[in-house]
PDB file of C-alpha atoms in Angstrom:
ATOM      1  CA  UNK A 135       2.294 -17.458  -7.653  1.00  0.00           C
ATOM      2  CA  UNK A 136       3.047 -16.125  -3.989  1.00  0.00           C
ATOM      3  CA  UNK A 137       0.735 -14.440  -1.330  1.00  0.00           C
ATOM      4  CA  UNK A 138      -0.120 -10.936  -2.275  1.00  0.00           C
ATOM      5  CA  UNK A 139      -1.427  -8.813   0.884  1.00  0.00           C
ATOM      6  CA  UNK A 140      -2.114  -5.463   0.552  1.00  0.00           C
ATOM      7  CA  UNK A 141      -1.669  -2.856   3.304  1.00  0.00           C
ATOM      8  CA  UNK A 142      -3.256   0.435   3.055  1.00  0.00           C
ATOM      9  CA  UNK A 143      -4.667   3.811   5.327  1.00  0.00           C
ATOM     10  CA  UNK A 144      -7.797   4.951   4.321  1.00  0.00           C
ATOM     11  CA  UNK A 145     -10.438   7.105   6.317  1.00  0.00           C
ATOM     12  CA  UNK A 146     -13.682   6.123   7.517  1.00  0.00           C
ATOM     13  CA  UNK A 147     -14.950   7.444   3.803  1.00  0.00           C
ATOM     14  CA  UNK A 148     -12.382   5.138   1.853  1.00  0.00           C
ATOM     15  CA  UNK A 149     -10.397   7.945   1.220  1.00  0.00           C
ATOM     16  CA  UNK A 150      -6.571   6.680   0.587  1.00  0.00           C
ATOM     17  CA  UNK A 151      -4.981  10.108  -1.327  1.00  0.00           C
ATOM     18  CA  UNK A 152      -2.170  11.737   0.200  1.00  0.00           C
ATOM     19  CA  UNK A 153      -1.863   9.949   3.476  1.00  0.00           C
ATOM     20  CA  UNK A 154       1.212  11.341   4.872  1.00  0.00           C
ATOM     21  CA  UNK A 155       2.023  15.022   3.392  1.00  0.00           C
ATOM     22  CA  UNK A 156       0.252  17.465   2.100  1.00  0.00           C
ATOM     23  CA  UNK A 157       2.360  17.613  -0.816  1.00  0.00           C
ATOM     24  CA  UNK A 158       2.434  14.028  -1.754  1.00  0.00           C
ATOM     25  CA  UNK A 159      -0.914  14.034  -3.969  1.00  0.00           C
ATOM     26  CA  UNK A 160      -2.994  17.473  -4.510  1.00  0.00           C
ATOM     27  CA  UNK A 161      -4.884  15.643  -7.746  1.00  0.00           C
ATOM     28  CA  UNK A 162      -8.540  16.963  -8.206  1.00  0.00           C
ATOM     29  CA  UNK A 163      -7.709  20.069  -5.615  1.00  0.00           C
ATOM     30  CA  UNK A 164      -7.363  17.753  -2.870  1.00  0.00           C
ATOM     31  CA  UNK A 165      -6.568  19.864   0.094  1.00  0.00           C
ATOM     32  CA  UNK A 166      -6.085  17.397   3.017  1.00  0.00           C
ATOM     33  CA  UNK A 167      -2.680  16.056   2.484  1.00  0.00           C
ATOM     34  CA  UNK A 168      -1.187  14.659   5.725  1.00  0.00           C
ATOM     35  CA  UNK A 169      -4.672  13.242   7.279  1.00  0.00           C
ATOM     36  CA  UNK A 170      -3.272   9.966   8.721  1.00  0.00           C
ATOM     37  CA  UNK A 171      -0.250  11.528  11.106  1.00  0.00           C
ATOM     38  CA  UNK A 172      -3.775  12.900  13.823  1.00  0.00           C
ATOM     39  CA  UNK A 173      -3.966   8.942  14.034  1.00  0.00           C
ATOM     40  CA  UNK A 174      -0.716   7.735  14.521  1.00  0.00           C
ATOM     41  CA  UNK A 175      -0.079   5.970  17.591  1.00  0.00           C
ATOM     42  CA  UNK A 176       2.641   2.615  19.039  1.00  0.00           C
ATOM     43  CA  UNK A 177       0.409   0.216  17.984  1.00  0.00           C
ATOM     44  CA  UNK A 178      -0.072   1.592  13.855  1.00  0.00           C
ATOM     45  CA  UNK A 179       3.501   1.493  13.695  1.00  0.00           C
ATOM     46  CA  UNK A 180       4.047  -1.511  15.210  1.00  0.00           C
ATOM     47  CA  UNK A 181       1.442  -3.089  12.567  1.00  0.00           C
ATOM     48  CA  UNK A 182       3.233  -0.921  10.032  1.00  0.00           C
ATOM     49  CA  UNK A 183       6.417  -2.400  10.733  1.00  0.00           C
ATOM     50  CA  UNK A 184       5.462  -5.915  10.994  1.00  0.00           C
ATOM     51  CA  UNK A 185       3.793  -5.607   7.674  1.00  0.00           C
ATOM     52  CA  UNK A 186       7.301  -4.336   5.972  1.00  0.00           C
ATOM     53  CA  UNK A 187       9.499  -7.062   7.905  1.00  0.00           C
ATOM     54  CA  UNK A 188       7.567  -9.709   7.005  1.00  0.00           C
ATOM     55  CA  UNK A 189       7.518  -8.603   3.206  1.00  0.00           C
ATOM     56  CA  UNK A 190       9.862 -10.831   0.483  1.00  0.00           C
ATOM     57  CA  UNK A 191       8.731  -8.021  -1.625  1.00  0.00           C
ATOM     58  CA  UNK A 192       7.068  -5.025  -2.519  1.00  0.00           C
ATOM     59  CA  UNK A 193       4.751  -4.126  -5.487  1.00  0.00           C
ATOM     60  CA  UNK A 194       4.380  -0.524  -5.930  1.00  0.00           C
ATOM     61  CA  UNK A 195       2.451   1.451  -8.305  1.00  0.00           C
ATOM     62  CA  UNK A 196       4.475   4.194  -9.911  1.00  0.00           C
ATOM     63  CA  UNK A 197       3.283   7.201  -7.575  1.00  0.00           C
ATOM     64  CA  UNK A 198       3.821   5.496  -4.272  1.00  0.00           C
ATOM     65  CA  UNK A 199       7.585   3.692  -5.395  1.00  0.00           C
ATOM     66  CA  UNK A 200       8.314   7.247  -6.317  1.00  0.00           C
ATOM     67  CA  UNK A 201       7.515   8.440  -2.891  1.00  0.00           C
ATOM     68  CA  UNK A 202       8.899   5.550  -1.053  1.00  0.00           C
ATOM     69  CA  UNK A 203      12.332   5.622  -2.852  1.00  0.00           C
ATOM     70  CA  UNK A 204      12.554   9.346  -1.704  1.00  0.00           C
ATOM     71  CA  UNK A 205      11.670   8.246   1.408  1.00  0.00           C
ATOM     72  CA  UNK A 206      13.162   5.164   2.362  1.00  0.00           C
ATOM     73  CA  UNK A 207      16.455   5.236  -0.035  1.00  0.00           C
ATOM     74  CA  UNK A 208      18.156   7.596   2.504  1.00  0.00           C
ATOM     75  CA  UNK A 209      16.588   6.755   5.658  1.00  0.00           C
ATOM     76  CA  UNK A 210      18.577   5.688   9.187  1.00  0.00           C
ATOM     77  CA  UNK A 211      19.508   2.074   8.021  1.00  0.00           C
ATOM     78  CA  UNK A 212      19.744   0.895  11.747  1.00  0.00           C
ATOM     79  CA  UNK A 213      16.368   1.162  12.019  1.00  0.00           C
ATOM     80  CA  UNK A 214      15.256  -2.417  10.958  1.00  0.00           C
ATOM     81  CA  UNK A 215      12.353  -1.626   8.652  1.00  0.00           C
ATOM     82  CA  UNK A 216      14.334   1.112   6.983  1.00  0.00           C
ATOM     83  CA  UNK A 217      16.738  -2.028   6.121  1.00  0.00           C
ATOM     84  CA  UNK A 218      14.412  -4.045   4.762  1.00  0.00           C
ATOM     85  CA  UNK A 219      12.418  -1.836   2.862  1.00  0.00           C
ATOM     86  CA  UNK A 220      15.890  -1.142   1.146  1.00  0.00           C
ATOM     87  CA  UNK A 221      16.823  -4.739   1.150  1.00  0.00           C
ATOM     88  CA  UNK A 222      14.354  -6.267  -0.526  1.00  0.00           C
ATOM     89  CA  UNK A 223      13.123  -6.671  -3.744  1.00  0.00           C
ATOM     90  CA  UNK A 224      10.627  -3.920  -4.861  1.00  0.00           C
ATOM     91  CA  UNK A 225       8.236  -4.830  -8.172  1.00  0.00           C
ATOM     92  CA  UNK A 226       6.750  -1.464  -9.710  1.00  0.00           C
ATOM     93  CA  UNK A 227       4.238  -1.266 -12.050  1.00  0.00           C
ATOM     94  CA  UNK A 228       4.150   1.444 -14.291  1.00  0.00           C
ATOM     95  CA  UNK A 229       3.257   2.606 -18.011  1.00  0.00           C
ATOM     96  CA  UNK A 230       6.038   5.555 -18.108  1.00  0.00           C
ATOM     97  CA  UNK A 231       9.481   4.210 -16.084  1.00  0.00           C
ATOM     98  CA  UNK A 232      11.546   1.900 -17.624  1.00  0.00           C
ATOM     99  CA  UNK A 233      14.232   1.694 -14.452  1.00  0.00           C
ATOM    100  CA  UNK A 234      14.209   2.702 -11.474  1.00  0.00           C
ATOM    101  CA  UNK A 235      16.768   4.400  -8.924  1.00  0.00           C
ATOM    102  CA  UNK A 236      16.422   2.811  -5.733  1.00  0.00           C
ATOM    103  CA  UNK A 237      18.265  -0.514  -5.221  1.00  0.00           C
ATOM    104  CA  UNK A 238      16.848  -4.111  -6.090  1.00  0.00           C
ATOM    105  CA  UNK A 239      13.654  -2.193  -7.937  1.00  0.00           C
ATOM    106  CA  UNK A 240      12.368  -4.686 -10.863  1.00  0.00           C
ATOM    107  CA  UNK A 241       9.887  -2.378 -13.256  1.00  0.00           C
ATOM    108  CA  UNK A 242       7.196  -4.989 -14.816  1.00  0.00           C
ATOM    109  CA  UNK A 243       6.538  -5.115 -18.327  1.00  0.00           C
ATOM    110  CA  UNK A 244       3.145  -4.290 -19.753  1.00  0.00           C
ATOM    111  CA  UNK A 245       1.825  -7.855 -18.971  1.00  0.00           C
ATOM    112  CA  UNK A 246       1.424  -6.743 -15.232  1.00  0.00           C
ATOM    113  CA  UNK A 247      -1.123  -9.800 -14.511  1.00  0.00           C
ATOM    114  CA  UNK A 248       1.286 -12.268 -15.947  1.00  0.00           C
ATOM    115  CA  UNK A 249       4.600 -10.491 -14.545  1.00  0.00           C
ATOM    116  CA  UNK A 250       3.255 -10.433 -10.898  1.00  0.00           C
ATOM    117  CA  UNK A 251       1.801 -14.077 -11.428  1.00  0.00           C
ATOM    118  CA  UNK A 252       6.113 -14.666 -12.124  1.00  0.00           C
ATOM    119  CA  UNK A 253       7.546 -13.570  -8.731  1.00  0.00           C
ATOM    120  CA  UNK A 254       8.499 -15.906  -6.270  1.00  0.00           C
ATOM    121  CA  UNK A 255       8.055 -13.646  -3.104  1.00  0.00           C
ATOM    122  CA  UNK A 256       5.387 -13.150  -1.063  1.00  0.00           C
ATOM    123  CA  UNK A 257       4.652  -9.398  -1.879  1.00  0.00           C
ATOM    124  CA  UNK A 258       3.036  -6.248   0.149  1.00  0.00           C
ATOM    125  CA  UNK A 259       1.211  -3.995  -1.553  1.00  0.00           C
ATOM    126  CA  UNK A 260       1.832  -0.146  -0.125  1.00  0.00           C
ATOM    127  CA  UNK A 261      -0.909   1.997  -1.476  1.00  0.00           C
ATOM    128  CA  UNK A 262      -0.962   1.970  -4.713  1.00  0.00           C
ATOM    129  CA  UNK A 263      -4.823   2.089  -5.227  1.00  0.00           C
ATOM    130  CA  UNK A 264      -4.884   1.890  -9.324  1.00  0.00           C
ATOM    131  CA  UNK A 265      -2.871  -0.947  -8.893  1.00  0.00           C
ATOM    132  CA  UNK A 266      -4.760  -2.091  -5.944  1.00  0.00           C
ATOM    133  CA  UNK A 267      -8.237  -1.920  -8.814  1.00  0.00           C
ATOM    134  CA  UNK A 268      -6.428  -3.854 -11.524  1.00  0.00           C
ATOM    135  CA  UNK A 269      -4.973  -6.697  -8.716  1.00  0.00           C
ATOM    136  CA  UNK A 270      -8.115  -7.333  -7.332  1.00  0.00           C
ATOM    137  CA  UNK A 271      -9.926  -7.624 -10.941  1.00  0.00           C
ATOM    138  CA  UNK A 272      -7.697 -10.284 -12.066  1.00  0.00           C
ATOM    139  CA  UNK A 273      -8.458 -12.204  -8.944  1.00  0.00           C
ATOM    140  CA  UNK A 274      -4.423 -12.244  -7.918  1.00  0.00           C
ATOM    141  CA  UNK A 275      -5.023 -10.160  -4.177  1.00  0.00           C
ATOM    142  CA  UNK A 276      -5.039 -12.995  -1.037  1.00  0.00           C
ATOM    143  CA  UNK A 277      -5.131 -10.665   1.759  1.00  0.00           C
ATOM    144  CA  UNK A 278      -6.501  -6.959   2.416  1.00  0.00           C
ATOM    145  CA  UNK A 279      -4.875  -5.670   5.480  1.00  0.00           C
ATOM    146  CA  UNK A 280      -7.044  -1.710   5.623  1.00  0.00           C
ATOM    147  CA  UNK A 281      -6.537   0.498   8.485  1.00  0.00           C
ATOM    148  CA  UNK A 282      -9.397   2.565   8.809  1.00  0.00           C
ATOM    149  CA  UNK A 283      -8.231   6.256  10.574  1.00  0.00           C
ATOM    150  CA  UNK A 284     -11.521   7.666  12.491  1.00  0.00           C
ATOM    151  CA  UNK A 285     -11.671  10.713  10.480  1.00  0.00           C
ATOM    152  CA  UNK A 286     -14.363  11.716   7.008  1.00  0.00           C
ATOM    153  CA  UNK A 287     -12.550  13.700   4.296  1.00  0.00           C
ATOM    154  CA  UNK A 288     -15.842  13.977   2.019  1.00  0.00           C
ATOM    155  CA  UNK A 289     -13.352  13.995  -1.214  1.00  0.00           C
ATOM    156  CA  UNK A 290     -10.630  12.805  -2.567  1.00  0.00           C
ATOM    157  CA  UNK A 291      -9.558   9.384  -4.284  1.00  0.00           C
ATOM    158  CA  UNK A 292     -10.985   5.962  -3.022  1.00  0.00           C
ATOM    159  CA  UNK A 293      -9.493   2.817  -2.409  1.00  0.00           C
ATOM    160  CA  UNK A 294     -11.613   1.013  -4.126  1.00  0.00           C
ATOM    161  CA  UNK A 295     -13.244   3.076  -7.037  1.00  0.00           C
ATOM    162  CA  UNK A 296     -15.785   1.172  -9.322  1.00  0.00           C
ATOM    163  CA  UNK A 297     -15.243  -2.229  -8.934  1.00  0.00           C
ATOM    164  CA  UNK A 298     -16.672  -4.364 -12.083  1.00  0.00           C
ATOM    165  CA  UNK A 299     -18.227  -6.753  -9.574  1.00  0.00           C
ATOM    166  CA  UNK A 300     -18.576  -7.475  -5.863  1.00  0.00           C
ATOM    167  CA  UNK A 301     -15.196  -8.746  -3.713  1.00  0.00           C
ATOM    168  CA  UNK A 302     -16.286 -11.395  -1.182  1.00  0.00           C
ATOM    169  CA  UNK A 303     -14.173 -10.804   1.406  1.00  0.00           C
ATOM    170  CA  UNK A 304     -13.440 -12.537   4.986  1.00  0.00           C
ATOM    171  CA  UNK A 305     -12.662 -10.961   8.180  1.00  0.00           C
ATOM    172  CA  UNK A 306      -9.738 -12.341   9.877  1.00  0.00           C
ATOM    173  CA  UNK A 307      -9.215 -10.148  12.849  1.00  0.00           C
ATOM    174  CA  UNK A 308      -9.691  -6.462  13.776  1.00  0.00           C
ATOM    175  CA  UNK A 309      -8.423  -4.752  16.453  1.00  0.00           C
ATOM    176  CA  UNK A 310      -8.681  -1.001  17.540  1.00  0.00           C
ATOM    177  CA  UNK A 311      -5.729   1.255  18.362  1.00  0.00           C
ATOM    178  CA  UNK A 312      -5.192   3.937  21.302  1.00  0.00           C
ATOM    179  CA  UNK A 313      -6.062   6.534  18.713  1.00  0.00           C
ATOM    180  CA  UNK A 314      -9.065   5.104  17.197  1.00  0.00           C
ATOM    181  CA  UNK A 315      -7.916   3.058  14.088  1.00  0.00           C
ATOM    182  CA  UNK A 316      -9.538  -0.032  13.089  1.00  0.00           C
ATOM    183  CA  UNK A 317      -6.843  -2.225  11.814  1.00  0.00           C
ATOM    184  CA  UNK A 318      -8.808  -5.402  10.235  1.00  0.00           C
ATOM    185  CA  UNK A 319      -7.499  -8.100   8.000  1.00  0.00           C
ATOM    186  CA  UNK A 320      -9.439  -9.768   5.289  1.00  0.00           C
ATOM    187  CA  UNK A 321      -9.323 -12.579   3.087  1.00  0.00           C
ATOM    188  CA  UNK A 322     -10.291 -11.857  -0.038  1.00  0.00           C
ATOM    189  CA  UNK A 323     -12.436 -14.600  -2.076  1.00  0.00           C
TER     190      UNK A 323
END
């Protein structure tokens, strides 16, 4: 099985819904749509982009492919990240699509655990909390990369959720941006 590192916003709460539009997830009467783009400075982008170069593939959950394909699919292709996201290989797991539209997308079958435990790319995770919850209880998650935006939402969906158990987790390295966000990576086991 390859490395699996998962890269995610959240706010100082854990909050990870609707991180770049107000639009993207309003589940539960969330109101706050668009919280990470206060944030955003050189230095998150840079990370950002490092993350998605580096990537031999991505595993989406079914909410956050969506967005991305709408997104990325008819993006500036000069720009090098734009390339690879559409370059590569992009795994989605989901219970309602069968294919998907944007190019090189593999949907796994129902036997996510086993599917993902098939690929032969290192993959970045993008979001994608439920998937993020079901990853980490099967034990299959190497690296958490979580950049932590100085801000307290008081509602909305968590990263984490219940977890069945505790996640031992190492810190790597953490570094603070300009604008105040924590970017730390962890080990996870």
């Amino acid at each position: 099985m390859a490395k699996i590192s998962v890269v995610n916003f959240q706010s100082l709460d854990g909050v990870v819904q609707s991180v770049l539009s107000a639009d993207e997830d309003r589940e539960g009467g969330f109101a706050h749509g668009g919280w990470v783009s206060a944030g955003m400075d050189e230095a998150v982008a840079e990370f950002m982009q490092g993350a998605t170069l580096a990537a031999g593939g991505l595993l989406l959950g079914r909410k956050t492919y969506e967005t991305f394909a709408a997104t990325w699919a008819p993006a500036d292709q000069s720009e090098p990240a734009v390339a690879a996201m559409n370059r590569i290989p992009k795994y989605v797991a989901s219970r309602t699509l069968t294919s998907g539209s944007w190019n090189n997308t593999v949907v796994l079958g129902p036997d996510l655990v086993s599917a993902v435990r098939e690929i032969p790319e290192e993959l970045v995770v993008f979001g994608s909390a439920e998937l993020l919850r079901t990853l980490l209880a099967h034990g299959v998650v190497d690296e958490l990369h979580l950049l932590t935006f100085p801000l307290v939402l008081g509602s909305g969906k968590k990263m984490f959720g219940e977890l069945s158990s505790p996640l031992p987790l190492q810190l790597e390295v953490s570094r603070t941006t300009p604008s105040g966000v924590t970017i730390s990576s962890y080990s996870v086991g």
